[in-house]
Coordinates of C-alpha atoms in Angstrom, one line a residue:
Chain B
M1 CA -67.7 -61.8 -4.9
Q2 CA -69.1 -62.5 -8.3
T3 CA -67.7 -61.6 -11.7
S4 CA -70.0 -60.5 -14.3
S5 CA -70.1 -62.2 -17.6
Q6 CA -72.2 -59.5 -19.3
P7 CA -70.6 -57.5 -22.1
I8 CA -68.7 -54.5 -20.7
E9 CA -69.9 -51.2 -21.9
R10 CA -68.7 -49.1 -19.2
M11 CA -67.6 -46.3 -21.5
I12 CA -71.1 -45.9 -22.8
V13 CA -73.4 -46.8 -20.0
R14 CA -73.2 -44.3 -17.2
R15 CA -73.7 -46.1 -14.0
P16 CA -74.6 -44.5 -10.7
R17 CA -71.6 -43.3 -9.0
I18 CA -70.7 -45.2 -5.9
R19 CA -68.8 -42.9 -3.5
W20 CA -66.2 -44.8 -1.6
G21 CA -64.8 -42.0 0.6
H22 CA -61.8 -41.2 -1.1
L23 CA -59.7 -38.1 -1.1
A24 CA -57.3 -39.8 1.4
T25 CA -56.9 -42.8 -0.9
I26 CA -56.3 -40.7 -4.0
V27 CA -53.8 -38.4 -2.3
G28 CA -52.1 -41.3 -0.5
F29 CA -51.8 -43.3 -3.6
L30 CA -50.6 -40.6 -5.9
L31 CA -48.3 -38.6 -3.6
P32 CA -45.3 -40.9 -3.3
G33 CA -45.1 -41.2 -7.1
A34 CA -45.8 -37.6 -7.6
L35 CA -43.0 -36.4 -5.3
I36 CA -40.3 -38.5 -6.9
Y37 CA -41.6 -37.7 -10.4
I38 CA -41.8 -34.0 -9.9
G39 CA -38.5 -33.9 -8.0
L40 CA -36.4 -36.0 -10.4
V41 CA -38.1 -35.5 -13.8
L42 CA -40.1 -32.3 -14.1
L43 CA -38.0 -30.1 -11.9
P44 CA -34.7 -30.9 -13.6
V45 CA -36.3 -30.3 -17.0
A46 CA -37.6 -26.9 -15.8
Q47 CA -34.1 -26.2 -14.4
A48 CA -32.5 -27.1 -17.7
V49 CA -34.6 -24.4 -19.3
Y50 CA -33.6 -21.9 -16.7
Y51 CA -29.8 -22.8 -16.8
S52 CA -29.8 -22.5 -20.5
F53 CA -30.0 -18.7 -20.2
F54 CA -26.8 -18.5 -18.2
R55 CA -23.2 -18.9 -18.6
W56 CA -22.3 -21.3 -15.8
N57 CA -19.8 -23.9 -14.8
G58 CA -22.1 -25.6 -12.3
L59 CA -20.3 -24.5 -9.2
G60 CA -20.7 -20.8 -8.4
P61 CA -24.0 -18.9 -8.2
L62 CA -26.0 -18.3 -11.3
T63 CA -25.2 -14.7 -12.1
N64 CA -24.0 -14.5 -15.6
F65 CA -27.3 -14.1 -17.5
T66 CA -26.6 -14.2 -21.2
G67 CA -30.1 -14.4 -22.6
L68 CA -30.3 -16.5 -25.8
A69 CA -26.5 -16.4 -26.3
N70 CA -26.2 -20.2 -25.7
Y71 CA -28.8 -20.9 -28.3
T72 CA -27.3 -18.7 -30.9
R73 CA -24.0 -20.2 -30.2
A74 CA -25.3 -23.7 -30.6
L75 CA -27.1 -22.9 -33.8
S76 CA -24.0 -21.4 -35.3
D77 CA -21.6 -24.0 -34.1
R78 CA -20.5 -26.2 -36.9
V79 CA -19.9 -29.3 -34.7
F80 CA -23.4 -29.0 -33.3
L81 CA -25.0 -28.8 -36.7
L82 CA -22.8 -31.7 -37.8
S83 CA -24.1 -33.7 -34.8
L84 CA -27.7 -32.8 -35.6
G85 CA -27.0 -33.9 -39.2
H86 CA -25.8 -37.3 -37.9
N87 CA -29.1 -37.7 -36.0
L88 CA -31.0 -36.9 -39.2
Q89 CA -28.8 -39.4 -41.1
L90 CA -29.6 -42.1 -38.6
I91 CA -33.3 -41.3 -39.0
V92 CA -33.1 -41.7 -42.7
L93 CA -31.1 -44.9 -42.5
S94 CA -33.5 -46.3 -39.9
L95 CA -36.6 -45.5 -41.9
A96 CA -35.1 -46.7 -45.2
I97 CA -33.5 -49.9 -44.0
Q98 CA -34.3 -50.9 -40.4
I99 CA -38.1 -50.5 -40.5
P100 CA -38.6 -52.4 -43.8
L101 CA -36.3 -55.1 -42.6
A102 CA -38.3 -55.5 -39.4
L103 CA -41.5 -55.6 -41.3
G104 CA -40.2 -58.1 -43.8
L105 CA -39.0 -60.4 -41.1
A106 CA -42.3 -60.2 -39.2
L107 CA -44.1 -61.2 -42.4
L108 CA -41.5 -63.9 -43.0
I109 CA -42.0 -65.3 -39.5
R110 CA -45.8 -65.3 -39.9
G111 CA -45.5 -67.2 -43.2
L112 CA -43.5 -70.0 -41.6
T113 CA -45.3 -73.3 -40.7
R114 CA -42.8 -74.4 -38.1
G115 CA -40.2 -72.8 -35.9
R116 CA -41.8 -69.4 -35.6
A117 CA -41.1 -69.2 -31.9
I118 CA -37.4 -70.0 -32.3
F119 CA -36.9 -67.5 -35.0
R120 CA -38.7 -64.8 -33.0
T121 CA -36.6 -65.6 -29.9
I122 CA -33.4 -65.4 -31.9
F123 CA -34.2 -62.2 -33.8
F124 CA -35.3 -60.4 -30.7
M125 CA -32.4 -61.5 -28.6
P126 CA -30.0 -58.5 -29.3
F127 CA -32.6 -56.1 -28.0
V128 CA -32.2 -57.3 -24.4
L129 CA -28.4 -57.2 -24.5
S130 CA -27.0 -54.1 -22.9
E131 CA -25.6 -51.3 -25.0
I132 CA -22.2 -51.8 -23.4
V133 CA -22.1 -55.5 -24.2
T134 CA -23.3 -54.9 -27.7
G135 CA -20.7 -52.1 -28.2
V136 CA -17.8 -54.1 -27.0
I137 CA -18.8 -57.1 -29.1
W138 CA -19.0 -55.0 -32.2
S139 CA -15.8 -53.2 -31.4
F140 CA -14.2 -56.6 -31.5
I141 CA -16.0 -57.5 -34.7
Y142 CA -14.8 -54.4 -36.4
R143 CA -11.2 -54.4 -35.2
P144 CA -8.9 -54.2 -38.2
D145 CA -6.6 -57.1 -37.1
G146 CA -8.4 -60.4 -36.7
G147 CA -11.9 -58.9 -36.4
L148 CA -14.7 -60.9 -37.8
V149 CA -15.5 -58.5 -40.6
E150 CA -11.9 -58.2 -41.7
T151 CA -11.4 -61.9 -41.6
L152 CA -14.6 -62.7 -43.4
F153 CA -14.0 -60.2 -46.2
S154 CA -10.3 -61.0 -46.8
S155 CA -11.2 -64.7 -47.1
I156 CA -13.9 -64.0 -49.6
A157 CA -11.9 -61.4 -51.5
P158 CA -8.1 -61.9 -51.0
G159 CA -6.3 -58.6 -51.1
F160 CA -9.2 -56.9 -49.3
A161 CA -7.7 -53.7 -47.9
K162 CA -7.8 -53.6 -44.1
T163 CA -9.9 -50.8 -42.9
A164 CA -10.7 -49.7 -39.4
L165 CA -14.3 -49.1 -40.1
L166 CA -14.8 -47.2 -36.8
A167 CA -11.7 -45.1 -37.2
D168 CA -12.5 -43.8 -40.7
P169 CA -14.8 -40.7 -40.7
K170 CA -16.3 -41.8 -44.0
T171 CA -17.4 -45.2 -42.7
V172 CA -18.0 -44.8 -39.0
L173 CA -21.6 -43.7 -39.0
Y174 CA -22.6 -46.6 -41.3
A175 CA -20.6 -49.1 -39.2
L176 CA -22.5 -47.8 -36.2
F177 CA -25.8 -48.0 -38.0
V178 CA -25.2 -51.7 -38.7
V179 CA -24.8 -52.2 -35.0
I180 CA -27.9 -50.1 -34.2
T181 CA -29.9 -52.2 -36.7
W182 CA -28.5 -55.4 -35.3
K183 CA -29.6 -54.4 -31.9
F184 CA -33.0 -52.8 -32.5
F185 CA -34.7 -54.4 -35.5
G186 CA -36.1 -57.1 -33.2
Y187 CA -38.0 -54.5 -31.3
H188 CA -39.8 -53.2 -34.3
M189 CA -40.3 -56.7 -35.5
I190 CA -42.0 -57.6 -32.3
L191 CA -44.4 -54.7 -32.7
Y192 CA -45.2 -55.8 -36.3
I193 CA -45.8 -59.4 -35.1
A194 CA -48.2 -58.0 -32.5
G195 CA -49.9 -55.9 -35.2
L196 CA -50.2 -58.8 -37.6
Q197 CA -51.9 -60.9 -34.9
N198 CA -54.7 -58.4 -34.9
I199 CA -55.4 -58.9 -38.5
P200 CA -57.9 -61.7 -39.0
T201 CA -56.5 -64.2 -41.5
E202 CA -59.9 -64.5 -43.1
V203 CA -59.6 -61.1 -44.7
E204 CA -56.5 -62.2 -46.6
E205 CA -57.9 -65.6 -47.4
A206 CA -61.0 -64.0 -48.8
A207 CA -58.9 -61.8 -51.0
Q208 CA -56.9 -64.7 -52.3
I209 CA -60.1 -66.6 -53.1
D210 CA -61.3 -63.6 -55.0
G211 CA -58.2 -64.0 -57.2
C212 CA -55.7 -61.7 -55.4
S213 CA -52.1 -62.9 -55.7
R214 CA -50.1 -63.2 -52.5
L215 CA -48.3 -60.0 -53.3
Q216 CA -51.5 -58.1 -54.1
A217 CA -53.0 -59.3 -50.8
L218 CA -49.9 -58.1 -49.0
R219 CA -49.9 -54.7 -50.8
Y220 CA -53.6 -54.0 -50.7
I221 CA -54.8 -55.8 -47.5
T222 CA -52.1 -56.6 -45.0
I223 CA -49.9 -53.4 -45.2
P224 CA -52.9 -51.0 -45.1
L225 CA -54.3 -52.9 -42.1
L226 CA -50.9 -52.7 -40.5
S227 CA -50.6 -49.0 -41.1
S228 CA -51.1 -47.9 -37.5
T229 CA -48.3 -50.1 -36.4
I230 CA -46.1 -48.8 -39.2
R231 CA -46.8 -45.2 -38.1
L232 CA -46.0 -46.1 -34.5
T233 CA -42.7 -47.8 -35.4
I234 CA -41.7 -44.8 -37.5
Y235 CA -42.5 -42.5 -34.6
L236 CA -40.5 -44.5 -32.1
S237 CA -37.6 -44.9 -34.5
V238 CA -37.4 -41.1 -35.2
L239 CA -37.5 -40.3 -31.5
G240 CA -34.9 -43.0 -30.7
S241 CA -32.6 -41.7 -33.5
L242 CA -32.9 -38.1 -32.2
Q243 CA -31.8 -39.2 -28.7
F244 CA -29.1 -41.7 -29.5
F245 CA -26.3 -41.9 -27.0
D246 CA -25.1 -45.1 -25.3
L247 CA -23.8 -47.2 -28.2
I248 CA -22.1 -44.3 -29.9
W249 CA -20.4 -43.2 -26.7
I250 CA -19.2 -46.7 -26.0
M251 CA -17.9 -47.4 -29.4
T252 CA -16.5 -44.1 -30.7
T253 CA -17.2 -41.3 -28.2
G254 CA -18.4 -39.4 -31.2
G255 CA -15.1 -39.7 -33.0
P256 CA -13.1 -39.7 -35.1
V257 CA -13.0 -35.9 -35.3
N258 CA -16.7 -35.6 -34.5
A259 CA -17.6 -37.9 -37.4
S260 CA -20.1 -39.8 -35.3
D261 CA -21.2 -37.2 -32.8
T262 CA -24.9 -36.9 -32.1
M263 CA -26.7 -34.2 -30.2
A264 CA -26.5 -36.3 -27.0
T265 CA -22.8 -37.0 -27.2
Y266 CA -22.2 -33.3 -28.0
L267 CA -24.3 -32.5 -24.9
Y268 CA -22.3 -34.9 -22.8
K269 CA -19.0 -33.4 -23.9
F270 CA -19.9 -29.9 -23.1
G271 CA -22.0 -30.5 -20.0
F272 CA -19.8 -33.1 -18.2
Q273 CA -16.4 -32.9 -19.7
R274 CA -16.0 -29.1 -20.1
F275 CA -18.5 -28.2 -17.4
Q276 CA -20.3 -25.6 -19.5
L277 CA -23.7 -26.3 -17.9
G278 CA -25.5 -23.4 -19.3
Y279 CA -24.5 -24.3 -22.8
G280 CA -25.1 -28.0 -22.3
S281 CA -28.6 -27.2 -21.0
A282 CA -29.3 -25.1 -24.1
I283 CA -28.4 -28.2 -26.2
A284 CA -30.8 -30.3 -24.0
V285 CA -33.6 -27.8 -24.6
I286 CA -32.9 -27.7 -28.3
M287 CA -33.0 -31.5 -28.3
F288 CA -36.3 -31.5 -26.4
L289 CA -37.8 -28.9 -28.7
I290 CA -36.9 -30.9 -31.8
C291 CA -38.4 -34.1 -30.3
F292 CA -41.4 -32.3 -29.0
G293 CA -42.0 -30.5 -32.3
F294 CA -41.8 -33.7 -34.2
S295 CA -44.0 -35.5 -31.7
I296 CA -46.8 -32.9 -31.9
A297 CA -46.6 -32.6 -35.7
Y298 CA -46.5 -36.4 -36.2
Q299 CA -49.3 -37.1 -33.8
T300 CA -51.4 -34.3 -35.4
F301 CA -50.9 -35.2 -39.0
A302 CA -49.9 -38.9 -39.1
M303 CA -51.3 -40.6 -36.0
R304 CA -54.5 -38.8 -35.4
R305 CA -56.5 -41.6 -36.9
D306 CA -54.9 -44.1 -34.6
F307 CA -56.2 -42.4 -31.5
E308 CA -59.8 -42.2 -32.5
Chain U
M1 CA -54.2 -79.3 -67.3
S2 CA -55.8 -78.4 -64.0
T3 CA -53.8 -80.9 -62.0
Q4 CA -50.7 -79.5 -63.6
T5 CA -51.4 -76.0 -62.5
I6 CA -52.0 -77.2 -59.0
R7 CA -48.8 -79.1 -59.0
T8 CA -46.7 -76.2 -60.2
S9 CA -48.4 -73.9 -57.7
T10 CA -47.6 -76.4 -54.8
N11 CA -44.0 -76.5 -56.1
F12 CA -43.9 -72.8 -56.2
K13 CA -45.2 -72.7 -52.7
G14 CA -42.5 -75.2 -51.6
V15 CA -39.8 -73.0 -53.2
I16 CA -41.2 -69.9 -51.4
G17 CA -41.3 -71.8 -48.2
L18 CA -37.8 -73.0 -48.5
L19 CA -36.6 -69.5 -49.4
Q20 CA -38.3 -68.1 -46.3
Y21 CA -36.4 -70.6 -44.1
L22 CA -33.1 -69.8 -45.9
V23 CA -33.6 -66.0 -45.3
G24 CA -34.6 -66.7 -41.8
A25 CA -31.6 -68.9 -41.1
F26 CA -29.3 -66.3 -42.6
V27 CA -30.6 -63.5 -40.4
A28 CA -30.5 -65.9 -37.4
L29 CA -26.8 -66.5 -38.2
V30 CA -26.1 -62.7 -38.4
V31 CA -27.7 -62.3 -35.0
L32 CA -26.1 -65.3 -33.3
I33 CA -22.6 -65.3 -34.7
P34 CA -21.5 -62.2 -32.8
I35 CA -22.8 -63.6 -29.6
L36 CA -21.4 -67.2 -30.1
A37 CA -18.1 -65.9 -31.4
T38 CA -17.8 -63.8 -28.3
I39 CA -18.3 -66.7 -26.0
L40 CA -16.1 -69.1 -28.0
N41 CA -13.3 -66.6 -28.5
G42 CA -13.1 -66.1 -24.7
F43 CA -11.6 -69.6 -24.7
K44 CA -8.7 -68.7 -26.9
T45 CA -5.2 -67.3 -26.6
N46 CA -4.7 -63.9 -28.2
A47 CA -2.5 -65.4 -30.8
D48 CA -5.1 -68.0 -31.7
L49 CA -7.8 -65.3 -31.7
L50 CA -5.8 -63.1 -34.1
V51 CA -5.3 -65.9 -36.7
N52 CA -8.8 -67.3 -36.8
P53 CA -11.6 -65.6 -35.0
F54 CA -14.2 -68.0 -36.6
S55 CA -12.9 -71.4 -35.7
L56 CA -13.1 -73.3 -32.4
P57 CA -10.2 -72.7 -30.0
E58 CA -7.0 -74.6 -30.8
T59 CA -6.7 -75.4 -27.2
W60 CA -9.5 -74.4 -24.8
Q61 CA -8.2 -71.8 -22.4
W62 CA -10.3 -71.8 -19.3
G63 CA -8.0 -69.3 -17.7
N64 CA -9.8 -66.2 -19.1
Y65 CA -13.1 -67.3 -17.7
I66 CA -11.7 -68.5 -14.4
G67 CA -9.7 -65.3 -14.0
V68 CA -12.9 -63.3 -14.2
L69 CA -14.9 -65.6 -11.9
Q70 CA -12.1 -65.4 -9.3
S71 CA -12.0 -61.6 -9.3
A72 CA -13.8 -60.0 -6.5
S73 CA -14.7 -57.0 -8.6
F74 CA -16.8 -59.0 -11.0
W75 CA -18.9 -60.4 -8.2
R76 CA -19.2 -57.0 -6.6
Q77 CA -20.4 -55.4 -9.8
L78 CA -22.9 -58.3 -10.3
L79 CA -24.2 -57.6 -6.7
N80 CA -24.4 -53.9 -7.3
S81 CA -26.3 -54.3 -10.5
T82 CA -28.6 -56.7 -8.8
I83 CA -29.3 -54.3 -5.9
V84 CA -30.0 -51.5 -8.2
M85 CA -32.2 -53.6 -10.4
V86 CA -34.3 -55.1 -7.6
A87 CA -34.7 -51.7 -5.9
T88 CA -35.7 -50.0 -9.2
A89 CA -38.2 -52.7 -10.2
T90 CA -39.7 -52.7 -6.7
G91 CA -40.0 -48.9 -6.7
V92 CA -41.5 -48.7 -10.2
V93 CA -44.0 -51.5 -9.8
V94 CA -45.2 -50.3 -6.3
L95 CA -45.5 -46.6 -7.2
S96 CA -46.8 -47.0 -10.7
S97 CA -49.4 -49.6 -9.8
M98 CA -50.7 -47.3 -7.0
A99 CA -51.0 -44.3 -9.4
A100 CA -52.4 -46.4 -12.2
F101 CA -55.1 -47.7 -9.8
V102 CA -56.2 -44.2 -9.0
F103 CA -56.3 -43.3 -12.7
A104 CA -58.0 -46.4 -13.8
R105 CA -60.6 -47.2 -11.1
M106 CA -61.4 -44.0 -9.2
E107 CA -63.5 -41.1 -10.3
F108 CA -62.7 -37.6 -9.4
R109 CA -62.6 -34.2 -11.0
G110 CA -59.4 -33.4 -12.8
R111 CA -58.4 -37.0 -13.1
E112 CA -57.5 -36.8 -16.8
L113 CA -55.5 -33.6 -16.3
L114 CA -53.5 -35.2 -13.5
F115 CA -53.0 -38.3 -15.6
N116 CA -51.7 -36.1 -18.5
F117 CA -49.4 -34.4 -16.0
F118 CA -47.9 -37.7 -15.1
T119 CA -47.5 -38.9 -18.6
L120 CA -45.9 -35.7 -19.7
G121 CA -42.7 -37.3 -18.5
L122 CA -42.7 -39.5 -21.6
L123 CA -41.7 -36.5 -23.6
F124 CA -38.5 -36.0 -21.6
P125 CA -35.7 -38.3 -22.3
L126 CA -33.1 -38.7 -19.6
A127 CA -30.6 -36.7 -21.7
V128 CA -32.7 -33.5 -21.4
A129 CA -32.9 -33.6 -17.6
I130 CA -29.5 -35.1 -16.9
L131 CA -27.5 -31.9 -16.3
P132 CA -29.7 -30.4 -13.6
L133 CA -30.5 -33.8 -12.3
Y134 CA -26.8 -34.3 -11.7
I135 CA -26.7 -31.0 -9.8
S136 CA -29.7 -31.9 -7.7
L137 CA -28.2 -35.3 -6.9
R138 CA -25.0 -33.6 -5.9
Q139 CA -26.8 -31.2 -3.6
A140 CA -28.7 -34.1 -2.1
N141 CA -25.4 -36.0 -1.5
L142 CA -26.6 -38.8 -3.7
I143 CA -23.6 -38.7 -6.1
D144 CA -21.5 -41.8 -5.7
S145 CA -24.3 -43.8 -4.0
L146 CA -26.5 -46.5 -5.4
W147 CA -29.6 -44.4 -4.4
G148 CA -28.4 -41.8 -6.9
V149 CA -29.0 -44.3 -9.6
I150 CA -32.1 -46.0 -8.2
L151 CA -34.2 -42.9 -7.5
P152 CA -33.9 -41.3 -10.9
Q153 CA -34.5 -44.7 -12.6
V154 CA -37.7 -45.1 -10.6
A155 CA -38.8 -41.5 -11.5
F156 CA -38.2 -41.9 -15.2
G157 CA -39.8 -45.4 -15.1
L158 CA -43.1 -44.0 -13.7
P159 CA -44.8 -42.3 -16.7
G160 CA -44.5 -45.2 -19.2
N161 CA -45.5 -47.8 -16.6
I162 CA -48.4 -45.9 -15.2
L163 CA -49.7 -45.6 -18.8
I164 CA -49.3 -49.4 -19.4
L165 CA -50.8 -50.4 -16.0
R166 CA -53.7 -48.0 -16.4
G167 CA -54.6 -49.7 -19.6
F168 CA -54.5 -53.1 -18.0
F169 CA -56.3 -52.0 -14.8
G170 CA -59.0 -50.4 -16.8
S171 CA -59.6 -53.6 -18.8
I172 CA -61.4 -55.5 -16.0
P173 CA -65.1 -55.0 -15.5
R174 CA -66.5 -52.2 -13.3
E175 CA -68.9 -54.6 -11.7
L176 CA -66.0 -56.0 -9.8
D177 CA -65.5 -52.7 -7.9
E178 CA -69.2 -52.6 -7.1
A179 CA -69.3 -56.2 -5.9
A180 CA -66.3 -55.5 -3.7
S181 CA -67.7 -52.4 -2.2
I182 CA -71.1 -54.1 -1.5
D183 CA -69.1 -56.8 0.3
G184 CA -67.6 -54.0 2.4
C185 CA -64.3 -53.7 0.7
T186 CA -62.5 -50.4 0.9
P187 CA -60.7 -49.1 -2.2
V188 CA -57.4 -50.0 -0.6
G189 CA -58.7 -53.5 0.1
F190 CA -60.0 -53.8 -3.4
F191 CA -56.6 -52.8 -4.8
V192 CA -54.6 -55.1 -2.6
R193 CA -56.9 -58.1 -2.5
V194 CA -58.7 -58.1 -5.8
L195 CA -56.9 -56.0 -8.4
L196 CA -53.2 -56.8 -7.8
P197 CA -53.8 -60.6 -7.7
L198 CA -55.8 -60.4 -10.9
M199 CA -53.2 -58.3 -12.6
R200 CA -50.3 -60.5 -11.9
P201 CA -49.3 -60.9 -15.6
A202 CA -49.4 -57.1 -16.2
L203 CA -47.3 -56.5 -13.1
A204 CA -44.9 -59.2 -14.2
A205 CA -44.5 -57.5 -17.6
V206 CA -43.7 -54.1 -15.9
V207 CA -41.3 -55.7 -13.4
V208 CA -39.4 -57.7 -16.1
L209 CA -39.1 -54.7 -18.5
T210 CA -37.9 -52.4 -15.7
M211 CA -35.4 -55.1 -14.6
V212 CA -33.9 -55.3 -18.1
A213 CA -33.7 -51.5 -18.5
S214 CA -32.1 -51.1 -15.1
W215 CA -29.6 -54.0 -15.6
N216 CA -28.5 -52.5 -18.9
S217 CA -28.5 -48.8 -17.9
F218 CA -25.2 -47.1 -18.6
F219 CA -25.6 -43.3 -18.9
L220 CA -26.8 -42.6 -15.4
P221 CA -24.5 -44.9 -13.5
L222 CA -21.6 -43.5 -15.6
L223 CA -22.3 -40.1 -14.2
V224 CA -23.4 -40.9 -10.7
L225 CA -21.0 -43.7 -9.6
N226 CA -17.4 -42.7 -9.1
S227 CA -15.9 -45.2 -6.8
E228 CA -15.1 -48.7 -8.1
Q229 CA -16.7 -50.2 -5.1
L230 CA -20.1 -49.1 -6.4
Y231 CA -19.7 -49.9 -10.1
T232 CA -22.5 -51.8 -11.7
L233 CA -21.7 -54.4 -14.4
P234 CA -21.9 -52.0 -17.4
L235 CA -19.4 -49.7 -15.8
G236 CA -17.3 -52.7 -14.8
I237 CA -17.2 -53.8 -18.5
Q238 CA -16.2 -50.4 -19.6
Q239 CA -13.4 -50.3 -17.0
F240 CA -12.3 -53.8 -17.8
Q241 CA -12.1 -53.0 -21.5
G242 CA -10.1 -49.9 -20.7
Q243 CA -7.7 -51.8 -18.4
F244 CA -7.0 -54.7 -20.8
G245 CA -7.1 -52.7 -24.0
T246 CA -6.0 -55.2 -26.6
D247 CA -6.2 -58.4 -24.6
W248 CA -9.4 -59.3 -26.4
A249 CA -9.6 -62.9 -25.2
K250 CA -9.9 -61.7 -21.6
I251 CA -12.3 -59.0 -22.5
L252 CA -14.5 -61.4 -24.5
A253 CA -14.5 -63.8 -21.5
F254 CA -15.7 -61.0 -19.3
I255 CA -18.4 -59.9 -21.8
S256 CA -19.6 -63.5 -22.1
L257 CA -20.0 -63.9 -18.4
A258 CA -21.8 -60.5 -18.2
L259 CA -24.2 -61.4 -21.0
M260 CA -25.0 -64.9 -19.7
P261 CA -27.5 -63.7 -17.0
T262 CA -29.2 -61.5 -19.5
I263 CA -29.7 -64.3 -22.0
I264 CA -30.9 -66.7 -19.4
F265 CA -33.3 -64.2 -18.0
Y266 CA -34.5 -63.4 -21.5
L267 CA -35.2 -67.0 -22.3
L268 CA -37.2 -67.4 -19.1
A269 CA -39.1 -64.1 -19.3
E270 CA -39.5 -63.6 -23.1
R271 CA -43.2 -63.7 -22.9
Q272 CA -43.5 -61.0 -20.2
I273 CA -40.9 -58.8 -22.0
V274 CA -42.8 -59.0 -25.3
A275 CA -46.2 -58.5 -23.5
G276 CA -44.9 -55.4 -21.7
L277 CA -43.3 -53.9 -24.8
T278 CA -46.3 -54.4 -27.1
A279 CA -48.8 -53.1 -24.5
G280 CA -46.7 -50.1 -23.9
A281 CA -46.3 -49.3 -27.5
V282 CA -49.9 -49.9 -28.5
K283 CA -51.2 -47.8 -25.6
G284 CA -48.5 -45.2 -26.0

């Protein structure tokens, strides 16, 4: 067998088709995956849509058709709207703080002459820890008696009032956001590092020789060249914030008094704790529509250039 | 004059460089302190822990760690997590590489349509499907069984990994297929003997990423697994925390032992994890 060293232009050059006999291979290779994927991903999603038109506790037959009642109920429910608001708040915080932080650190690492690998390894570490481990660690950090935050602040500023950051409706979402940032900034940073590696250093060097300051080179060369990565991280960050569940469920279960509920924790409470499966399904469908709508709009308007 | 400007600019560069290291070190501390404090504080008594969570233990209490290591439930949870992880990763890599092969190397009508059908799943997070999925699993008697965790994890792992692997599989020259077929290789033979060995790094990335996701997964096991015998490590942690409430020293020891395998695995497989994540993101 020989490998070719000629340039590959398979997209352009149409080569004669070699028929290898194949229906059996295609079907045989796709079928196992297709079955499990249809059965456990697509079918449940379709069922969720169906159930959302019923009032149902998940046990008896589906008889109580209620049309769009579950949807109108959700959209007029204060707690659901509050939860949605928290998702939106998390989006804003992520875009305003987490993404710039990740970008800044990626640039910082790139600028280092030594120790890049060590910094990258450390910064990315929280991402691989499980949500439950992260959640319990930070519950400890935030605990009002002898927690790390409390100890640190009262040693810097004596007389620092003890606050249970996770138990106060005013602070809980911000406290959770700190944990979210701690855990996820490394992921965005890794994407930026990969994006930066695709930018030839010559471009920036040429700009600096032409008299650009480092800041100008960053502003007018590096950031624009990185824009497809930036758009991607924004996309992932928004979708992630819309679907947030594990960490919040572990640390606060949406409390105190719904102050940290998100759409997903709300769904869990109604679907699995109160067994209102029809209503829970409607919430799932609304969540999906929001994600889907965002996805389509964003890909059409912001990311179109990246696919071409 | 000119030498002076050069000197100040090198000084300026030096300051910037130093500043970068300082900021980097600060962030590194913010990342590491929670992890290191968790491990260290597992060695304390609760009284010691309450007074000074930042210092080294007054006296090293090995009891917390030994207690966890001697409990059968910790090892059982570790075993369950491992079973689920290995089965999930095997299922994902086998099924998604087969599908990706068809989508990357075989030509037939409707291929793109079928491919889009498979990647449609990327739009559905687990949370959307979870209620009916739960009901289906209940009907199939998979509630309270490890299969009830493994199969959905494989299913939800397929779309993203098919996408990643198709990208990798498509990147090797077409001539290879032709050479193989001239040498009398069937498509299956080509897949098994040529493509898979060539694509080992890509497969490793998929396996490693799936392993991490499965090891950490919480939502699905929380719903599916009811009996303690079947608990995976994340559920075990939650249960342990509930059981020991304010006995933080014990809880932190448990957490430390639970995060150790993750960190070790991460340090060994960082390259594959990063490769998989960036490939998935760039292609997605």
